[in-house]
mmCIF file of C-alpha atoms in Angstrom:
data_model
loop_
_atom_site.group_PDB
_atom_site.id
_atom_site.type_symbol
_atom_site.label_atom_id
_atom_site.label_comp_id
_atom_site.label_asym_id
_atom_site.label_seq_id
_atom_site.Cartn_x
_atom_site.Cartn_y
_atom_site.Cartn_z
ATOM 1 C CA UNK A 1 -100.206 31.459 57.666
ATOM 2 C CA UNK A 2 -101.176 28.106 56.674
ATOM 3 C CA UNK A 3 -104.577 26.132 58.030
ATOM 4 C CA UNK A 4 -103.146 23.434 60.756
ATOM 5 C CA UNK A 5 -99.679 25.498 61.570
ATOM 6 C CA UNK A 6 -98.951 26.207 65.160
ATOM 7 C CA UNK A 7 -98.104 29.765 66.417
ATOM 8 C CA UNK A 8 -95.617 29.246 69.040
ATOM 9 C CA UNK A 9 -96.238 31.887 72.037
ATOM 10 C CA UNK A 10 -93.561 34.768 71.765
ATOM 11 C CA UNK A 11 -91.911 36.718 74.479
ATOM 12 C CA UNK A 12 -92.643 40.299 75.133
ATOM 13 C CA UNK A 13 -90.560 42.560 73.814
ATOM 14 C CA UNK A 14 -88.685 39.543 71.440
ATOM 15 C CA UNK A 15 -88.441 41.063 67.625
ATOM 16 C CA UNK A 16 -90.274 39.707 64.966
ATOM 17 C CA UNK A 17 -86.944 38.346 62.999
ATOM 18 C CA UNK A 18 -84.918 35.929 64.683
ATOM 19 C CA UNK A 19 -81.865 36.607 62.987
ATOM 20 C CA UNK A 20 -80.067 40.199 63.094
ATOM 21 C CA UNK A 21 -80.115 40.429 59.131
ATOM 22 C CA UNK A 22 -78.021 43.750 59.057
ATOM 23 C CA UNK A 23 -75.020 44.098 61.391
ATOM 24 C CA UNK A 24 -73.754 46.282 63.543
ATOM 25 C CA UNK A 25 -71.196 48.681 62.011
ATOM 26 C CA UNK A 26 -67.831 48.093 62.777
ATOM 27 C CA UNK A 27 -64.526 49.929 62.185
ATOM 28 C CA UNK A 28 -62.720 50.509 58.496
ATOM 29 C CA UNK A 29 -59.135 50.194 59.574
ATOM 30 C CA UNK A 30 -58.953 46.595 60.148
ATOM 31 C CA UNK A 31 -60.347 45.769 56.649
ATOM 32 C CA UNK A 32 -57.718 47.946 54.891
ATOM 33 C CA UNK A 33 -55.289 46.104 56.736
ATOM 34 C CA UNK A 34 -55.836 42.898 55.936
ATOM 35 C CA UNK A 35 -56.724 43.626 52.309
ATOM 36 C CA UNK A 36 -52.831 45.012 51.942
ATOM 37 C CA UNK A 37 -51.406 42.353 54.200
ATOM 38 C CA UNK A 38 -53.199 39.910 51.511
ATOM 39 C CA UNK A 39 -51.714 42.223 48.230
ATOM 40 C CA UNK A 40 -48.069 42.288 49.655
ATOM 41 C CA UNK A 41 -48.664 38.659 50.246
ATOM 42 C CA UNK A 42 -49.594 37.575 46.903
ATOM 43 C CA UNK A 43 -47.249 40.033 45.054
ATOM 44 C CA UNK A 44 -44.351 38.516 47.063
ATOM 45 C CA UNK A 45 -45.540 35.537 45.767
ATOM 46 C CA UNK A 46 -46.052 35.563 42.493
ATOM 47 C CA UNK A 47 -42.381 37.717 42.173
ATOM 48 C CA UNK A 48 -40.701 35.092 43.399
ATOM 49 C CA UNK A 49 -42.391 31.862 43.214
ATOM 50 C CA UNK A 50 -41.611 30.136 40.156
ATOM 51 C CA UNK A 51 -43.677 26.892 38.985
ATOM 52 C CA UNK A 52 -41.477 24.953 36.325
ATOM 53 C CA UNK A 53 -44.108 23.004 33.873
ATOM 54 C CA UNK A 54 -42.218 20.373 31.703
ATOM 55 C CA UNK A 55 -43.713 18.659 28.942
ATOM 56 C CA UNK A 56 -43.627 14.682 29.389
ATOM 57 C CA UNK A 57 -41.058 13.200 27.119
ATOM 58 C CA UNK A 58 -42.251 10.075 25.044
ATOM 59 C CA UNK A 59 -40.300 7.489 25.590
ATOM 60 C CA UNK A 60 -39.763 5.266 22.983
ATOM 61 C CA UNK A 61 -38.244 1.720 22.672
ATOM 62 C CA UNK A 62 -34.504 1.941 21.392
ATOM 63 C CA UNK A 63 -34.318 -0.581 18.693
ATOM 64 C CA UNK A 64 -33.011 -0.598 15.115
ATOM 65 C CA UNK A 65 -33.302 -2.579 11.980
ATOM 66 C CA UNK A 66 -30.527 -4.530 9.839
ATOM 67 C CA UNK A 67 -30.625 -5.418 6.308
ATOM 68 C CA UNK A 68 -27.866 -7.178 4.759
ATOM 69 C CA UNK A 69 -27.794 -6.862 0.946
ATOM 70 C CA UNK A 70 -25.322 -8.514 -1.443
ATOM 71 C CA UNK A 71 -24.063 -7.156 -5.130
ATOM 72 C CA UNK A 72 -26.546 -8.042 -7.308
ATOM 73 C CA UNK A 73 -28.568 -5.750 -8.789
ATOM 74 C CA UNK A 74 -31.857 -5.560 -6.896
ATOM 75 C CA UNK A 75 -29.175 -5.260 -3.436
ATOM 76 C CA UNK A 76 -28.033 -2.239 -5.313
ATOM 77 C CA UNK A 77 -31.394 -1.050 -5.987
ATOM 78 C CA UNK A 78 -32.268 -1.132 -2.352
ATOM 79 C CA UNK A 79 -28.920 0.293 -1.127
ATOM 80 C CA UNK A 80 -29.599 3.153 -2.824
ATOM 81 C CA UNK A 81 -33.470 4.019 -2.248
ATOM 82 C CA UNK A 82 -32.319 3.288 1.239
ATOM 83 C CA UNK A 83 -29.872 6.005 1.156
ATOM 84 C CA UNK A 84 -32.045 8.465 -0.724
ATOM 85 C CA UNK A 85 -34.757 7.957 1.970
ATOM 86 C CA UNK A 86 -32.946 7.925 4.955
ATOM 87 C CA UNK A 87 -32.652 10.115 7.762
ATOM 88 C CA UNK A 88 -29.091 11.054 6.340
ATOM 89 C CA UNK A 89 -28.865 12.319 2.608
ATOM 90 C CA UNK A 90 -25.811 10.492 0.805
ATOM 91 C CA UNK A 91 -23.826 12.888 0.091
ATOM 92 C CA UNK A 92 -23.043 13.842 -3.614
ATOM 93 C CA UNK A 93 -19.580 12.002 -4.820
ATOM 94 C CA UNK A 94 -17.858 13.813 -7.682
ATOM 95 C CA UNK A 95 -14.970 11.228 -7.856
ATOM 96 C CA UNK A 96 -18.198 8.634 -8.037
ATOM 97 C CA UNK A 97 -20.094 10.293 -10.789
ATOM 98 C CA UNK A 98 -19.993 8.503 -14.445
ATOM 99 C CA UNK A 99 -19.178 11.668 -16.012
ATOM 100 C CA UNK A 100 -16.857 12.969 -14.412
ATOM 101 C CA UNK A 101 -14.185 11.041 -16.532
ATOM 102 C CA UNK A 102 -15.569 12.884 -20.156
ATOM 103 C CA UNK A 103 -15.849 16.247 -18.221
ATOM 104 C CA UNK A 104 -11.906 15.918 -17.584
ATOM 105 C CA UNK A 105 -11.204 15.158 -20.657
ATOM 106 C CA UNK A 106 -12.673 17.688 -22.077
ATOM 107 C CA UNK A 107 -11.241 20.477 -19.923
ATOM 108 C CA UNK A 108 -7.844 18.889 -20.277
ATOM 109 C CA UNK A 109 -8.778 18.890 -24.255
ATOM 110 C CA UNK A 110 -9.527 22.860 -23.941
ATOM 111 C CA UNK A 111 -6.262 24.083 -21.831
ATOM 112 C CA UNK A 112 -4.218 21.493 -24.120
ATOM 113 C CA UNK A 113 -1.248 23.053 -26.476
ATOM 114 C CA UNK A 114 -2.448 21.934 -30.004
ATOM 115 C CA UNK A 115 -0.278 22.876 -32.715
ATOM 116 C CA UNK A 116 -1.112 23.633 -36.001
ATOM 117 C CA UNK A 117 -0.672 20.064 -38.264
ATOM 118 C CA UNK A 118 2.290 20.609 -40.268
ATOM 119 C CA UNK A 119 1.877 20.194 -44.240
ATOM 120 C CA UNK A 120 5.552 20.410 -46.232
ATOM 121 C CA UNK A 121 5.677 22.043 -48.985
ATOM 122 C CA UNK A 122 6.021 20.228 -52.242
ATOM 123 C CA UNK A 123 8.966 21.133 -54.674
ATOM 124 C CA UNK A 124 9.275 20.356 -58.498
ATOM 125 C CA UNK A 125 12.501 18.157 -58.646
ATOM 126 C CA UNK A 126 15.105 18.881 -61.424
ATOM 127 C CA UNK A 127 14.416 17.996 -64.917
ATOM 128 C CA UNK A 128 18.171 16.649 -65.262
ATOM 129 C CA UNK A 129 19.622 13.361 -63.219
ATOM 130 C CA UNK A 130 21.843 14.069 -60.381
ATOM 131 C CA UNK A 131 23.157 10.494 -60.054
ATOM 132 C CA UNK A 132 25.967 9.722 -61.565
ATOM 133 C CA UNK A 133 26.226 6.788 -63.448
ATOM 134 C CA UNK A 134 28.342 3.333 -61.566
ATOM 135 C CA UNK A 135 31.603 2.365 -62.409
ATOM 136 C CA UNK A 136 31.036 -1.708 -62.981
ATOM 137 C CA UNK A 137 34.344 -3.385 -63.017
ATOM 138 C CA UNK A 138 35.588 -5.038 -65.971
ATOM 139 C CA UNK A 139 35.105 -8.877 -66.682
ATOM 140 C CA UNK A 140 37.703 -11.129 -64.618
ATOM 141 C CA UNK A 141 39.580 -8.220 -63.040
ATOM 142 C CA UNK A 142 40.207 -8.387 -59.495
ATOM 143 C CA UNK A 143 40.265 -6.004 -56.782
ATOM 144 C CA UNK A 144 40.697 -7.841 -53.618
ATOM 145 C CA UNK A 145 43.534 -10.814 -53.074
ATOM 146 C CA UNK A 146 42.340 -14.244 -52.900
ATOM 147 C CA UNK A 147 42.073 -15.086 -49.126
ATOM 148 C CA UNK A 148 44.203 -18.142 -47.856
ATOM 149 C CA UNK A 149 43.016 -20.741 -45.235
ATOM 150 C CA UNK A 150 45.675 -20.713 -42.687
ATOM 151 C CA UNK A 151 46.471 -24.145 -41.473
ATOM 152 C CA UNK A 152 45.879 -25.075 -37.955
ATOM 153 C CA UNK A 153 47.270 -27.750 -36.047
ATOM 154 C CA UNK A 154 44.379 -29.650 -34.241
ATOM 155 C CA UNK A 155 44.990 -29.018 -30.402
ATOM 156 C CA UNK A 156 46.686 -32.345 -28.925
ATOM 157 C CA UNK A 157 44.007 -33.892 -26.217
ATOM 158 C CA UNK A 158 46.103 -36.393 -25.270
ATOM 159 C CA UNK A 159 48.434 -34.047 -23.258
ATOM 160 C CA UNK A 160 44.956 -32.264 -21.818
ATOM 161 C CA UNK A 161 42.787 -33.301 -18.765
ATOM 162 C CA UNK A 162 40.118 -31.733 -16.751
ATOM 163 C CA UNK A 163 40.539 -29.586 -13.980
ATOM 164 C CA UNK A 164 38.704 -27.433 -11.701
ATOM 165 C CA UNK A 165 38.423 -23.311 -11.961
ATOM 166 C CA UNK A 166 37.108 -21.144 -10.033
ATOM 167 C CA UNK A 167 34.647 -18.133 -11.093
ATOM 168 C CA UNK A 168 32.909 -15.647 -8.201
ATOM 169 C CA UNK A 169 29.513 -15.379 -6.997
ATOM 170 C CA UNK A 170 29.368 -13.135 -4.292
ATOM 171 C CA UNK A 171 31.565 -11.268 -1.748
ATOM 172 C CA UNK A 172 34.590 -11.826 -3.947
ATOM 173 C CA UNK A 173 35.659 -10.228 -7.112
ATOM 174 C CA UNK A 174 37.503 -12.190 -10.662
ATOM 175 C CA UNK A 175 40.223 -9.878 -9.470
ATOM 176 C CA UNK A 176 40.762 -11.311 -6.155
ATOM 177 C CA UNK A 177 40.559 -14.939 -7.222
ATOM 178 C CA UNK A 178 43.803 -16.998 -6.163
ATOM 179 C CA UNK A 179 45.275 -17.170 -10.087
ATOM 180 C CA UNK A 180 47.331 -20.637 -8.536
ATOM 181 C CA UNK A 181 45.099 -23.145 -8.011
ATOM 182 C CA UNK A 182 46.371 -26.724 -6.268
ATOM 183 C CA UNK A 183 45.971 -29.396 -8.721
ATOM 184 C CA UNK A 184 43.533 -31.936 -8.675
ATOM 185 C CA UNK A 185 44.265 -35.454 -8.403
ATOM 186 C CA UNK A 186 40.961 -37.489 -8.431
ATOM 187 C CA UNK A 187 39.279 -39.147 -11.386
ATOM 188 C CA UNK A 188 37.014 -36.592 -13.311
ATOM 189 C CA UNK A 189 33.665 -38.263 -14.885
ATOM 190 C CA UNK A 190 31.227 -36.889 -17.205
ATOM 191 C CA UNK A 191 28.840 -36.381 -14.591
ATOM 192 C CA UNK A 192 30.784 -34.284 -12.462
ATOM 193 C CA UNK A 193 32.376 -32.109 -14.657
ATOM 194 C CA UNK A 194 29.102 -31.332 -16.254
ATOM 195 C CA UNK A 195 27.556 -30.752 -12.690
ATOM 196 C CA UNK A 196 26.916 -27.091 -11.585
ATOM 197 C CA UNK A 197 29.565 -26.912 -8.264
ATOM 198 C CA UNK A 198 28.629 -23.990 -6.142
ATOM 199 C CA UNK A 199 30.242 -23.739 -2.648
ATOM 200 C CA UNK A 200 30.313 -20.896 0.589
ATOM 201 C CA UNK A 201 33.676 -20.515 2.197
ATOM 202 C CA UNK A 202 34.623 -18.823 5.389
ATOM 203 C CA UNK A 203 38.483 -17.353 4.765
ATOM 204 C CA UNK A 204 40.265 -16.300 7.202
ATOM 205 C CA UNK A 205 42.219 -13.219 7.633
ATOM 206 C CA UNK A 206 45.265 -15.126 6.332
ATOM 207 C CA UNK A 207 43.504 -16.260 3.456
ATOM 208 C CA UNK A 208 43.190 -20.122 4.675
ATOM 209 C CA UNK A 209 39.790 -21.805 3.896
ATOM 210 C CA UNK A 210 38.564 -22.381 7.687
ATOM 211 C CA UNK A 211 34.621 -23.907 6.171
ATOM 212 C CA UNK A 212 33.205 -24.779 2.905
ATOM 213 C CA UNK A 213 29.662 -25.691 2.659
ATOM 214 C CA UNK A 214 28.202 -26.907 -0.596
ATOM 215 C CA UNK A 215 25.401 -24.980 -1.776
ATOM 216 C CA UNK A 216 24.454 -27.234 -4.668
ATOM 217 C CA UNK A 217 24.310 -31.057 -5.275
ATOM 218 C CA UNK A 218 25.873 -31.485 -2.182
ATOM 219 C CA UNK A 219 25.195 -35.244 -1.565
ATOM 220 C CA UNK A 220 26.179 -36.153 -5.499
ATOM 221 C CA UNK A 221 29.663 -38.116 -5.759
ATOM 222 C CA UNK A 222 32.490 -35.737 -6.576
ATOM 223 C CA UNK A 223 31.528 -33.313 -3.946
ATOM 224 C CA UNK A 224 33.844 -34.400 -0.958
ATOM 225 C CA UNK A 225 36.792 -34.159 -3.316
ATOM 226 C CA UNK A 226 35.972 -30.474 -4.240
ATOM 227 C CA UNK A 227 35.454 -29.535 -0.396
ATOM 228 C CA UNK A 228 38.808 -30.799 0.694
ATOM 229 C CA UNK A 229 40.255 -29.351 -2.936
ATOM 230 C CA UNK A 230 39.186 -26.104 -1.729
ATOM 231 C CA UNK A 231 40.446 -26.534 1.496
ATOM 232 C CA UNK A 232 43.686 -26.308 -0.269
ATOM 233 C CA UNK A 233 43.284 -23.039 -1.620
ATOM 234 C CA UNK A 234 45.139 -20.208 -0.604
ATOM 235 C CA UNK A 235 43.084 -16.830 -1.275
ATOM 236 C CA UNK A 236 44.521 -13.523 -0.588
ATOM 237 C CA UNK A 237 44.791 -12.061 2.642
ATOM 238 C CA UNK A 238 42.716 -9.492 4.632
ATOM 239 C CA UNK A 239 43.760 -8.308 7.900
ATOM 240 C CA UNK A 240 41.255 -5.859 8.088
ATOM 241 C CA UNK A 241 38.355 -8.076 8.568
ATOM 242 C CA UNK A 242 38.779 -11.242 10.862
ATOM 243 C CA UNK A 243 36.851 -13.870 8.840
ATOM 244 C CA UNK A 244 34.542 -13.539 5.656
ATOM 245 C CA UNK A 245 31.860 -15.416 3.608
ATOM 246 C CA UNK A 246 32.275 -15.693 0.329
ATOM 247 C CA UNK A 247 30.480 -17.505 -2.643
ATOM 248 C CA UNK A 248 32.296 -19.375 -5.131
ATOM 249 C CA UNK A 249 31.119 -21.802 -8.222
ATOM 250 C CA UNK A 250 33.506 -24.569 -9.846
ATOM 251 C CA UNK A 251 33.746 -25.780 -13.267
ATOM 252 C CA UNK A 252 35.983 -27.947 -15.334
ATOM 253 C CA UNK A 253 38.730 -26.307 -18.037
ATOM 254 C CA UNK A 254 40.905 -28.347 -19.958
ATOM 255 C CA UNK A 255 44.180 -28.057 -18.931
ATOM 256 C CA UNK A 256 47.741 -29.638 -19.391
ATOM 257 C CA UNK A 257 48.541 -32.215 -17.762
ATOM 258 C CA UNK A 258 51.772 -31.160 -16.997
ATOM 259 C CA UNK A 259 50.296 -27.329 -15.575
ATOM 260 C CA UNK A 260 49.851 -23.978 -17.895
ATOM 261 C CA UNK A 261 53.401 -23.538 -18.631
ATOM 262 C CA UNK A 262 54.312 -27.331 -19.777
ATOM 263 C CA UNK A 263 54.227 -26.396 -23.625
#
């Protein structure tokens, strides 16, 4: 012991340690039984536990990038290095491809029927003439009669004036044109019988001109003599069909004054 330490006074009969260092001994049975309490435990648990461990996704921003090229050439340029480099290959375009054109021409070329050229034959003519010689008429004879210029009497216009005809245009036939026409009594001018009269009617089943609508130059003198001229015209009947358009055009014939039959 140390100089200057005190030495407490002990007890009789008090051991020198204070502590019990080594225990009493105790029973076995209660160990074992908590050691395989503690094994089904944790075998339980690690049978049926499961721990799911997920990797953190990154999150990134969702954001994209436009480019808008024209069609000149460096637009092109980009377009396609673009394309090349992308995420998404382009995809190979036969129909696209610059040869493609010379490929099917040749295979056409290969499966095509090509005759052999044809060369004729050449063949020595005759040595004598074939042709006969020409029979050449004799000086001042002749084989054909001299042709006479018939006379004809110049057509009277005196006896003539003009007057309106009609010719079909549509929903009518030449055949089914009235082939008595009512004669025409006003004046006709230059002007109107060089006009171009076209007109739609609306017969009806009787064959009576009910309308008539001028489809051409209808506000030019002349034209409200032709509508009520046509008014007058009788066209053949159709019972069959109630009423019906039809298309007619006009133009002036010379014509006896008299009617057809006067000479």
């Amino acid at each position: 012991m140390a100089a200057g330490t005190l030495n407490p006074p002990k007890l009789k009969g008090t051991p020198q340690f204070v502590f019990p260092w080594r225990g009493g001994r105790t029973p076995l049975f209660p160990k074992l039984l908590a050691l395989v309490i503690s094994c089904v435990a944790f075998g339980l648990l690690i049978t049926t536990v499961r721990i799911r461990v997920e990797t953190p996704e990154k999150s990134t921003p969702r954001k994209a990038s436009v480019i808008f090229l024209g069609d000149d050439l460096e637009s092109r340029a980009l377009s396609l290095r673009a394309r090349e480099g992308g995420p998404f290959p382009s995809r190979f375009e036969p129909s696209q491809w610059e040869g493609l054109a010379e490929l099917e021409m040749t295979a056409m070329n290969a499966v095509r029927f090509q005759p052999q050229a044809y060369v004729p034959a050449l063949q020595d003519l005759p040595a004598e003439n074939q042709l006969q010689p020409l029979q050449l008429a004799a000086k001042g004879e002749l084989f054909f009669p001299k042709r006479s210029l018939a006379s004809r009497a110049a057509p009277e216009l005196a006896n003539r004036k003009l007057a309106p005809a009609l010719y079909p245009l549509s929903g009518i036939s030449n055949e089914l044109l009235p082939r008595e026409l009512p004669p025409f009594l006003p004046a006709v001018d230059a002007a109107m019988s060089s006009a171009s009269w076209r007109f739609l009617v609306r017969v009806n089943p009787e064959g009576v001109v009910a309308e008539c609508v001028s489809l051409e130059k209808g506000g030019e003198p002349g034209a409200p003599e032709l509508e009520a001229w046509l008014h007058r015209v009788q066209f053949k009947a159709d019972p069959s069909k109630p009423f019906r358009w039809i298309a007619v055009g006009i133009e002036f014939t010379n014509q006896p004054a008299d009617g057809p039959d006067s000479n």
